[in-house]
Tab-separated table of C-alpha atoms in Angstrom:
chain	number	residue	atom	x	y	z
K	7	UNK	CA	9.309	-63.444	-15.968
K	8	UNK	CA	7.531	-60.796	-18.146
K	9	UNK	CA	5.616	-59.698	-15.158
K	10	UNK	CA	8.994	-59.542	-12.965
K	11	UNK	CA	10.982	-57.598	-15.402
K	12	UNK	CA	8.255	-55.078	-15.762
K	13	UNK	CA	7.905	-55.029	-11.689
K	14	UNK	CA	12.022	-54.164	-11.643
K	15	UNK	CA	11.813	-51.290	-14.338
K	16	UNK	CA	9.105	-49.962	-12.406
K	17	UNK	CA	10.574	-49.945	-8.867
K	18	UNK	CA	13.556	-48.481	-10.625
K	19	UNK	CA	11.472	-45.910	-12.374
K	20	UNK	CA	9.524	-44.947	-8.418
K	21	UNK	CA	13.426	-44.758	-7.764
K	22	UNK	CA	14.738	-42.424	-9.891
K	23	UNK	CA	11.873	-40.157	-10.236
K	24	UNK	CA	12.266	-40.083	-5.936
K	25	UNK	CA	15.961	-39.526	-6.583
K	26	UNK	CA	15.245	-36.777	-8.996
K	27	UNK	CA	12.836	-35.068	-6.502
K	28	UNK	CA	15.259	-35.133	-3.279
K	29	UNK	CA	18.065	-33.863	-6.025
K	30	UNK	CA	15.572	-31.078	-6.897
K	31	UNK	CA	15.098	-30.691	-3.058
K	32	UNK	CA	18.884	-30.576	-2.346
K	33	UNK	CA	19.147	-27.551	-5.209
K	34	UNK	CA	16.582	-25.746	-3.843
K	35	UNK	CA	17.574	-25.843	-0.109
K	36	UNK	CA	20.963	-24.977	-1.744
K	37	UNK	CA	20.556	-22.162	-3.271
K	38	UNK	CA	22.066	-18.704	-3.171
K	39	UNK	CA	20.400	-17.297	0.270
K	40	UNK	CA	19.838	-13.228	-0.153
K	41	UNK	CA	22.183	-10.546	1.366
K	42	UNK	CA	19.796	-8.016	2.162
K	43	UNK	CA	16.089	-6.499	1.730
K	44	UNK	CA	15.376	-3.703	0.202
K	45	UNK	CA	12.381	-1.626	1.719
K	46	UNK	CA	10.278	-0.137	-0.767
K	47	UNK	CA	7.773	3.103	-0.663
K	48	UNK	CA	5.979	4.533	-2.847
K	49	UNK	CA	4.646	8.505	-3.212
K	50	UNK	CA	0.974	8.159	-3.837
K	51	UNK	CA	0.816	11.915	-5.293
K	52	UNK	CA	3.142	10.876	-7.910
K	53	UNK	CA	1.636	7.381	-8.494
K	54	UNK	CA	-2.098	9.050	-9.482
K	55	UNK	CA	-0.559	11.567	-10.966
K	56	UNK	CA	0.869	9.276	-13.698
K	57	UNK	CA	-2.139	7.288	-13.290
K	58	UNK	CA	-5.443	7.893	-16.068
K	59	UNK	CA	-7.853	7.182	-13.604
K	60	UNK	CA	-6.020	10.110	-11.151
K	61	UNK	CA	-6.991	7.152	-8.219
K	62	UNK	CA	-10.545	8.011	-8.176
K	63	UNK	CA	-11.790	4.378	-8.331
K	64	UNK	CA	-10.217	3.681	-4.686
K	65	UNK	CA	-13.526	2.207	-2.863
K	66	UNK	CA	-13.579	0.953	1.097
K	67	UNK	CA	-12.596	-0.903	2.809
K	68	UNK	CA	-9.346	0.748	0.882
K	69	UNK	CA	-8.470	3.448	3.227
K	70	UNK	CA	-4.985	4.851	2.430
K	71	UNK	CA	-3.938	6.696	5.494
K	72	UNK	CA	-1.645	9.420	3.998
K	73	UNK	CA	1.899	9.351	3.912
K	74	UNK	CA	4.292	6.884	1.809
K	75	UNK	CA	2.189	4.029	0.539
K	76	UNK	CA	4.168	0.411	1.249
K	77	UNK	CA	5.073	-1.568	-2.079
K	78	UNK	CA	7.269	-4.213	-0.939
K	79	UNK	CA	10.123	-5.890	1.318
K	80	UNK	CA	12.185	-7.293	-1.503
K	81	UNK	CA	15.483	-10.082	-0.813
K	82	UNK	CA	18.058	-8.637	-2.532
K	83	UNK	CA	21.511	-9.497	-3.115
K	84	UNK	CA	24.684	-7.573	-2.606
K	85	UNK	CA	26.806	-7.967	-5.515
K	86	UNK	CA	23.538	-7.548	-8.265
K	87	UNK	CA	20.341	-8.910	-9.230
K	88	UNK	CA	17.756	-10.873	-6.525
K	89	UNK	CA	15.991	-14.249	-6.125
K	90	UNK	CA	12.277	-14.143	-6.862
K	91	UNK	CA	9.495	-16.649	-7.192
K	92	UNK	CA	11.309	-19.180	-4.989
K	93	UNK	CA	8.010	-21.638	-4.163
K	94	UNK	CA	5.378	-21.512	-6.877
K	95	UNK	CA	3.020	-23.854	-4.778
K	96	UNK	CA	2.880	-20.951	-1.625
K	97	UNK	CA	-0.455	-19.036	-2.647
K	98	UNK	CA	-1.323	-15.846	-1.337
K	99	UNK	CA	-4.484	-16.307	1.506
K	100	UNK	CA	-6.502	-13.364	2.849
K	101	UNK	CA	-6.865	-15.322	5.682
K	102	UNK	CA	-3.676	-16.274	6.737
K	103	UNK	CA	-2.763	-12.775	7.164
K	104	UNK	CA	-6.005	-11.445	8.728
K	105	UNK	CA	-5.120	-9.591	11.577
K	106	UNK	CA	-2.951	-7.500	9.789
K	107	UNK	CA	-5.265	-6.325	7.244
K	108	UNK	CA	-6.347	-3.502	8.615
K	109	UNK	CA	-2.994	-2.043	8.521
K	110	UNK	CA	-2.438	-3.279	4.728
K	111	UNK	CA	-5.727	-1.700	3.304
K	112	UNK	CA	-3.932	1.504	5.122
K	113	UNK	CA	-0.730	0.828	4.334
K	114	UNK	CA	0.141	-1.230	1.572
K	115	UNK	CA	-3.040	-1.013	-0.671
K	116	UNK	CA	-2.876	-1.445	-4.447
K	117	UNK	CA	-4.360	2.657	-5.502
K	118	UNK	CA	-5.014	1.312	-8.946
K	119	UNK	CA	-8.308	-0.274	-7.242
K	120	UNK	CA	-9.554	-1.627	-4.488
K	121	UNK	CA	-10.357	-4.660	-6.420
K	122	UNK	CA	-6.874	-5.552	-7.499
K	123	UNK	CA	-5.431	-5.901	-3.646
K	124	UNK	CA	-5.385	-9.015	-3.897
K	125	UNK	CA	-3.256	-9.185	-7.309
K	126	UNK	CA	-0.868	-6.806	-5.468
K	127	UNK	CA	-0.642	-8.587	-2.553
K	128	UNK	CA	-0.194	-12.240	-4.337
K	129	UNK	CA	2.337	-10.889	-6.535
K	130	UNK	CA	4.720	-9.488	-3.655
K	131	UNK	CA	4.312	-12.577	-1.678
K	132	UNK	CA	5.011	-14.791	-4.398
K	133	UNK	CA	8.013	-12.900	-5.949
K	134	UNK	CA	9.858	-11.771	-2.826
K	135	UNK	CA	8.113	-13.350	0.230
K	136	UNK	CA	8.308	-16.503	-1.046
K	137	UNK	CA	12.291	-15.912	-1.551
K	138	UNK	CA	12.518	-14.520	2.231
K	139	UNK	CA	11.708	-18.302	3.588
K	140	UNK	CA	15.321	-18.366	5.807
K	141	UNK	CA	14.021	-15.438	7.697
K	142	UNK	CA	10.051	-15.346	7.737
K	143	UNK	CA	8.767	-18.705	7.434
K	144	UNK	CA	5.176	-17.721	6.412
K	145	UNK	CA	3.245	-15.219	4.492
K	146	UNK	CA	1.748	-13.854	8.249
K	147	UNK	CA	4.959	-12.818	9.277
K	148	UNK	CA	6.314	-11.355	6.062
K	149	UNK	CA	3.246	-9.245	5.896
K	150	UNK	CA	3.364	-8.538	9.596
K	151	UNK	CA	6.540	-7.365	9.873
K	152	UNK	CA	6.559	-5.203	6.921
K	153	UNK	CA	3.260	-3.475	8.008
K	154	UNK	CA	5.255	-3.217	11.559
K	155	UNK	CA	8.742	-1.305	10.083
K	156	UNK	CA	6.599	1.150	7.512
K	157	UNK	CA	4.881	2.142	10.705
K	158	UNK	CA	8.391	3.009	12.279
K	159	UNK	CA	9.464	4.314	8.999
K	160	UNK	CA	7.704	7.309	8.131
K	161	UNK	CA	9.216	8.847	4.957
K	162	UNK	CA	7.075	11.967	5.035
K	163	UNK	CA	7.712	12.450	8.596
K	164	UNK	CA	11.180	12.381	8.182
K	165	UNK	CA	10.503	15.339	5.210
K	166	UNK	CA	8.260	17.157	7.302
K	167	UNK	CA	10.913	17.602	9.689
K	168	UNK	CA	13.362	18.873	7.199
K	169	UNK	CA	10.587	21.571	6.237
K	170	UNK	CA	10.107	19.369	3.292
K	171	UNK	CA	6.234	19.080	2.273
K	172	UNK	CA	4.263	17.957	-0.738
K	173	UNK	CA	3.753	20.609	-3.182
K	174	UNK	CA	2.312	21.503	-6.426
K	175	UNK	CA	4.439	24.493	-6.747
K	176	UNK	CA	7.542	24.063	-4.415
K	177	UNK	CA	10.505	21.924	-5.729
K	178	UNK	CA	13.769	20.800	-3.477
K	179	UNK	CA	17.017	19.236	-4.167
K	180	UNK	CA	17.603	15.688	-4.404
K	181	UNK	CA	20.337	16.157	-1.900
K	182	UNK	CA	18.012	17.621	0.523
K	183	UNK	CA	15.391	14.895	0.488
K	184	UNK	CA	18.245	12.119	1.104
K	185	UNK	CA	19.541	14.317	3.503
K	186	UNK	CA	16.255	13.975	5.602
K	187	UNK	CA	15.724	10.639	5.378
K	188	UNK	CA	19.170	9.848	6.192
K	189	UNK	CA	19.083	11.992	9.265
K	190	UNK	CA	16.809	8.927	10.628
K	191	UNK	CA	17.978	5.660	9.227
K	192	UNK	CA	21.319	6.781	9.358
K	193	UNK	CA	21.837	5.750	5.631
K	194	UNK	CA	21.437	7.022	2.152
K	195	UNK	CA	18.301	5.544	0.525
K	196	UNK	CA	17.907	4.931	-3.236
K	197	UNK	CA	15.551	7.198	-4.539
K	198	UNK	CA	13.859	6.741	-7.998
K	199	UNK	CA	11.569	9.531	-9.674
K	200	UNK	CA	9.266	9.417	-12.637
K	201	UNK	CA	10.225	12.605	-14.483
K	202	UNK	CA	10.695	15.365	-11.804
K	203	UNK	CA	8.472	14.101	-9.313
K	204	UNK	CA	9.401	11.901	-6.758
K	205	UNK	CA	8.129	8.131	-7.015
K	206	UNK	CA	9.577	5.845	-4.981
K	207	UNK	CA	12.503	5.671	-1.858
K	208	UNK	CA	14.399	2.530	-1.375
K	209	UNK	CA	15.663	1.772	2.176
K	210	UNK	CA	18.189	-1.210	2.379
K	211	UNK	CA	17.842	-2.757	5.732
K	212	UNK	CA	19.374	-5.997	7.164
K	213	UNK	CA	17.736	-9.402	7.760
K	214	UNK	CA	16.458	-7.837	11.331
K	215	UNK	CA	15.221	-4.785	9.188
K	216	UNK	CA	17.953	-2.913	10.556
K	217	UNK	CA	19.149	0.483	7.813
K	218	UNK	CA	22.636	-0.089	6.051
K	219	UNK	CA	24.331	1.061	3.489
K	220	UNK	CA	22.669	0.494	0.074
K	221	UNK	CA	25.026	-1.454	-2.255
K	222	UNK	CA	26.275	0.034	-5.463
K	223	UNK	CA	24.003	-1.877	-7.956
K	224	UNK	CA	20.799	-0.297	-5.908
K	225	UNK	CA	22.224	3.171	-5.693
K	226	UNK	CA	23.524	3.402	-9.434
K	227	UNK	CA	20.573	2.379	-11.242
K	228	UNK	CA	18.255	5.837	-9.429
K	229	UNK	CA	16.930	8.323	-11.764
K	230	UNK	CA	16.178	11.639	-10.231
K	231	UNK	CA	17.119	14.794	-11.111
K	232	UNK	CA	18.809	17.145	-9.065
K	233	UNK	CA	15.490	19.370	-8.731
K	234	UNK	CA	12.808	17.049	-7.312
K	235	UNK	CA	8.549	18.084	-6.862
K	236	UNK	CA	6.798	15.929	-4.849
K	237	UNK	CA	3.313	16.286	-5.435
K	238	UNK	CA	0.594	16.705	-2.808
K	239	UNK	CA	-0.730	13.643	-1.682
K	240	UNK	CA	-4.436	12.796	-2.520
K	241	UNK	CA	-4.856	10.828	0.944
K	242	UNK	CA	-4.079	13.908	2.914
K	243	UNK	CA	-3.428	13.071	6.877
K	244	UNK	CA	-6.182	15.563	7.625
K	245	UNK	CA	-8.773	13.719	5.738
K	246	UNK	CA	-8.193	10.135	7.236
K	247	UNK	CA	-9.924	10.395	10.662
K	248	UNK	CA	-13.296	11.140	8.896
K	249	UNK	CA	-12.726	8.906	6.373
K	250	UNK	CA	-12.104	6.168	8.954
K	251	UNK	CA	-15.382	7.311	10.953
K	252	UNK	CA	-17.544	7.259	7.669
K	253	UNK	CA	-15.824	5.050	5.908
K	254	UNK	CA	-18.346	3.254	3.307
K	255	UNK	CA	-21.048	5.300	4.309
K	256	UNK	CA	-23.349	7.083	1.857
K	257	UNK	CA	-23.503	10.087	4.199
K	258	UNK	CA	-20.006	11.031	4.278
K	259	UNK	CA	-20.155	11.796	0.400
K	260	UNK	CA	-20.373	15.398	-0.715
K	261	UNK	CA	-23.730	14.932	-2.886
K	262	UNK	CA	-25.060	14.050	0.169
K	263	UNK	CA	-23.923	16.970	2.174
K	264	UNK	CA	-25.162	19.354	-1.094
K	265	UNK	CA	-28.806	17.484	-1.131
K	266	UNK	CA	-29.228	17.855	2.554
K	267	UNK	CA	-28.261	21.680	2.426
K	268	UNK	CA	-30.420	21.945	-0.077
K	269	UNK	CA	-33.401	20.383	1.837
K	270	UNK	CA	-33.042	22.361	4.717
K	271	UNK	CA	-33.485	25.374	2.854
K	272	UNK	CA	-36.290	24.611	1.242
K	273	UNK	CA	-37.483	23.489	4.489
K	274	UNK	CA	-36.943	26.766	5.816
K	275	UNK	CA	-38.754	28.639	3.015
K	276	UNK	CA	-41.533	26.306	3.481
K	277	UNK	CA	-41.721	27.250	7.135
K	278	UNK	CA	-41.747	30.725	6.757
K	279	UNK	CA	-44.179	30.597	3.890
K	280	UNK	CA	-47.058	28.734	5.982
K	281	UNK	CA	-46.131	30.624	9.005
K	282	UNK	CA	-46.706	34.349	7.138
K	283	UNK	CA	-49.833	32.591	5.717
K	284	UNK	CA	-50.960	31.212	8.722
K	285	UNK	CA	-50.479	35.177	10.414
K	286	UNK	CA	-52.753	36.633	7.412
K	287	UNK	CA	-55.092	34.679	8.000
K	288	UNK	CA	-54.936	34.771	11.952
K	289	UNK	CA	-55.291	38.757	11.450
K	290	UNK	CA	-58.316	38.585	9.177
K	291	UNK	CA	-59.907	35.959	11.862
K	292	UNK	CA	-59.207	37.070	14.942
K	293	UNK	CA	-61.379	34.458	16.686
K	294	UNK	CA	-59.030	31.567	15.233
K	295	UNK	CA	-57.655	29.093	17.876
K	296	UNK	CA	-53.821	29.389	17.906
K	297	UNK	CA	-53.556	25.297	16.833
K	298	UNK	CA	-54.993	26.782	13.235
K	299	UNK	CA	-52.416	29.968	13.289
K	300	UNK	CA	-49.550	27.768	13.502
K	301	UNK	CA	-49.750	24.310	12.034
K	302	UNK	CA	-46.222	23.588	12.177
């Protein structure tokens, strides 16, 4: 009887521990859905300006392309606040997102060091992507389809064409750089600064990463000035077809190009050294063969 009593409180106990689980479930599934994502990029010659290390520690295969640097596609919701962390078992895999690496050590790379992608990478999948489940069911298409709309979305483009250009000197009004953006995406993004530089642009976009209108608790919380610097960029476009040619190679650093102008000059003096040598002597001999006149 013991025995059969014990055998009850334990199916009971597989019972209500199952119940508790599907109840769990049912609260999950449930919840809240988002309204909107918020597409956010960041100004890389504001982001090592700020930074100690200036981004000097970037090693390949990092290879920021130039341009606004990808940080996130974030759920948000309308009204205020967002979900984040929504699965804590989903883990962030290299692998699982493979084919769009490339494009993320371009695009979205953590400039604090090469080393850290990863971090940077696991965090925004398992704050927002995890929380974006009703529209991207995996990690390979959240990544994929945020690498795909910041290649569509070119903030500095959208500058560029406004006559708006990074600048150590230069400054332009706040109004002016929404202006040009909103030219494009037909919106007004949410811009956020750190002092008077420019750090960050928010884009809201729909679930089919389509631009709307931002919703008063994104726009209200953005601190810029009226005056706005954006500092030149320290991936400069002009730079990144070499450094995707040479990228990781020891030859494509400047010691190397000083050491081998060095050793062709002293290759040079060498050569004319032996060769004046090689006449003195051919003038006090006159029956030397011309092999010993001119050993190079």
């Amino acid at each position: 009887s013991t025995q059969s009593t014990w055998g009850k409180k334990e199916r009971m106990g597989r019972s209500l521990t199952l119940f508790l689980a599907v109840a769990a479930l049912c609260v999950c599934v449930g919840a809240r859905d988002f309204d909107l994502f918020l597409f956010v990029q960041g100004w890389p010659g504001t982001i090592c300006k700020d930074l100690t290390t200036g981004c000097q520690n970037i090693q390949p295969p990092t290879n920021p392309q130039g341009g606004f640097l990808l940080h996130g596609l974030w759920p948000q919701y309308s009204d205020q606040g967002w979900p984040q962390f929504c699965d804590p078992t989903s883990k962030f895999s290299e692998s699982e997102v493979s084919d769009s690496m490339p494009d993320m050590l371009q695009l979205w790379p953590s400039i604090m060091g090469s080393k850290v992608n990863d971090d940077f990478w696991s965090h925004e999948w398992s704050k927002h992507g995890t929380c974006a489940y009703s529209v991207y069911k995996n990690q390979h298409d959240f990544f994929a389809a945020a690498v795909a709309y910041r290649k569509q979305t070119d903030v500095l483009a959208m500058l560029a064409a406004k006559n708006i250009v990074p600048s150590d000197t230069q400054t332009y009004t706040r109004q002016a750089i929404s202006d040009a953006i909103s030219s494009v995406t037909g919106q007004e993004p949410a811009m956020h600064c750190s002092k008077n530089d420019l750090f960050e642009v928010w884009i809201c976009v729909d679930k089919q990463l389509n631009p709307i209108a931002c919703p008063q608790s994104v726009i209200v919380p953005e601190v810029c000035p009226d005056t706005i610097s954006i500092p030149t960029d320290p991936f400069p476009l002009s730079s990144h077809a070499s450094a995707q040619q040479t990228s990781g190679s020891v030859f494509a650093s400047p010691l190397f190009a000083t050491v081998l102008l060095v050793g062709v000059i002293a290759l040079a003096a060498v050569a004319v050294a032996l060769v004046f040598h090689s006449r003195s002597r051919s003038a006090a001999q006159p029956g030397l063969l011309m092999e010993e006149v001119a050993p190079l």
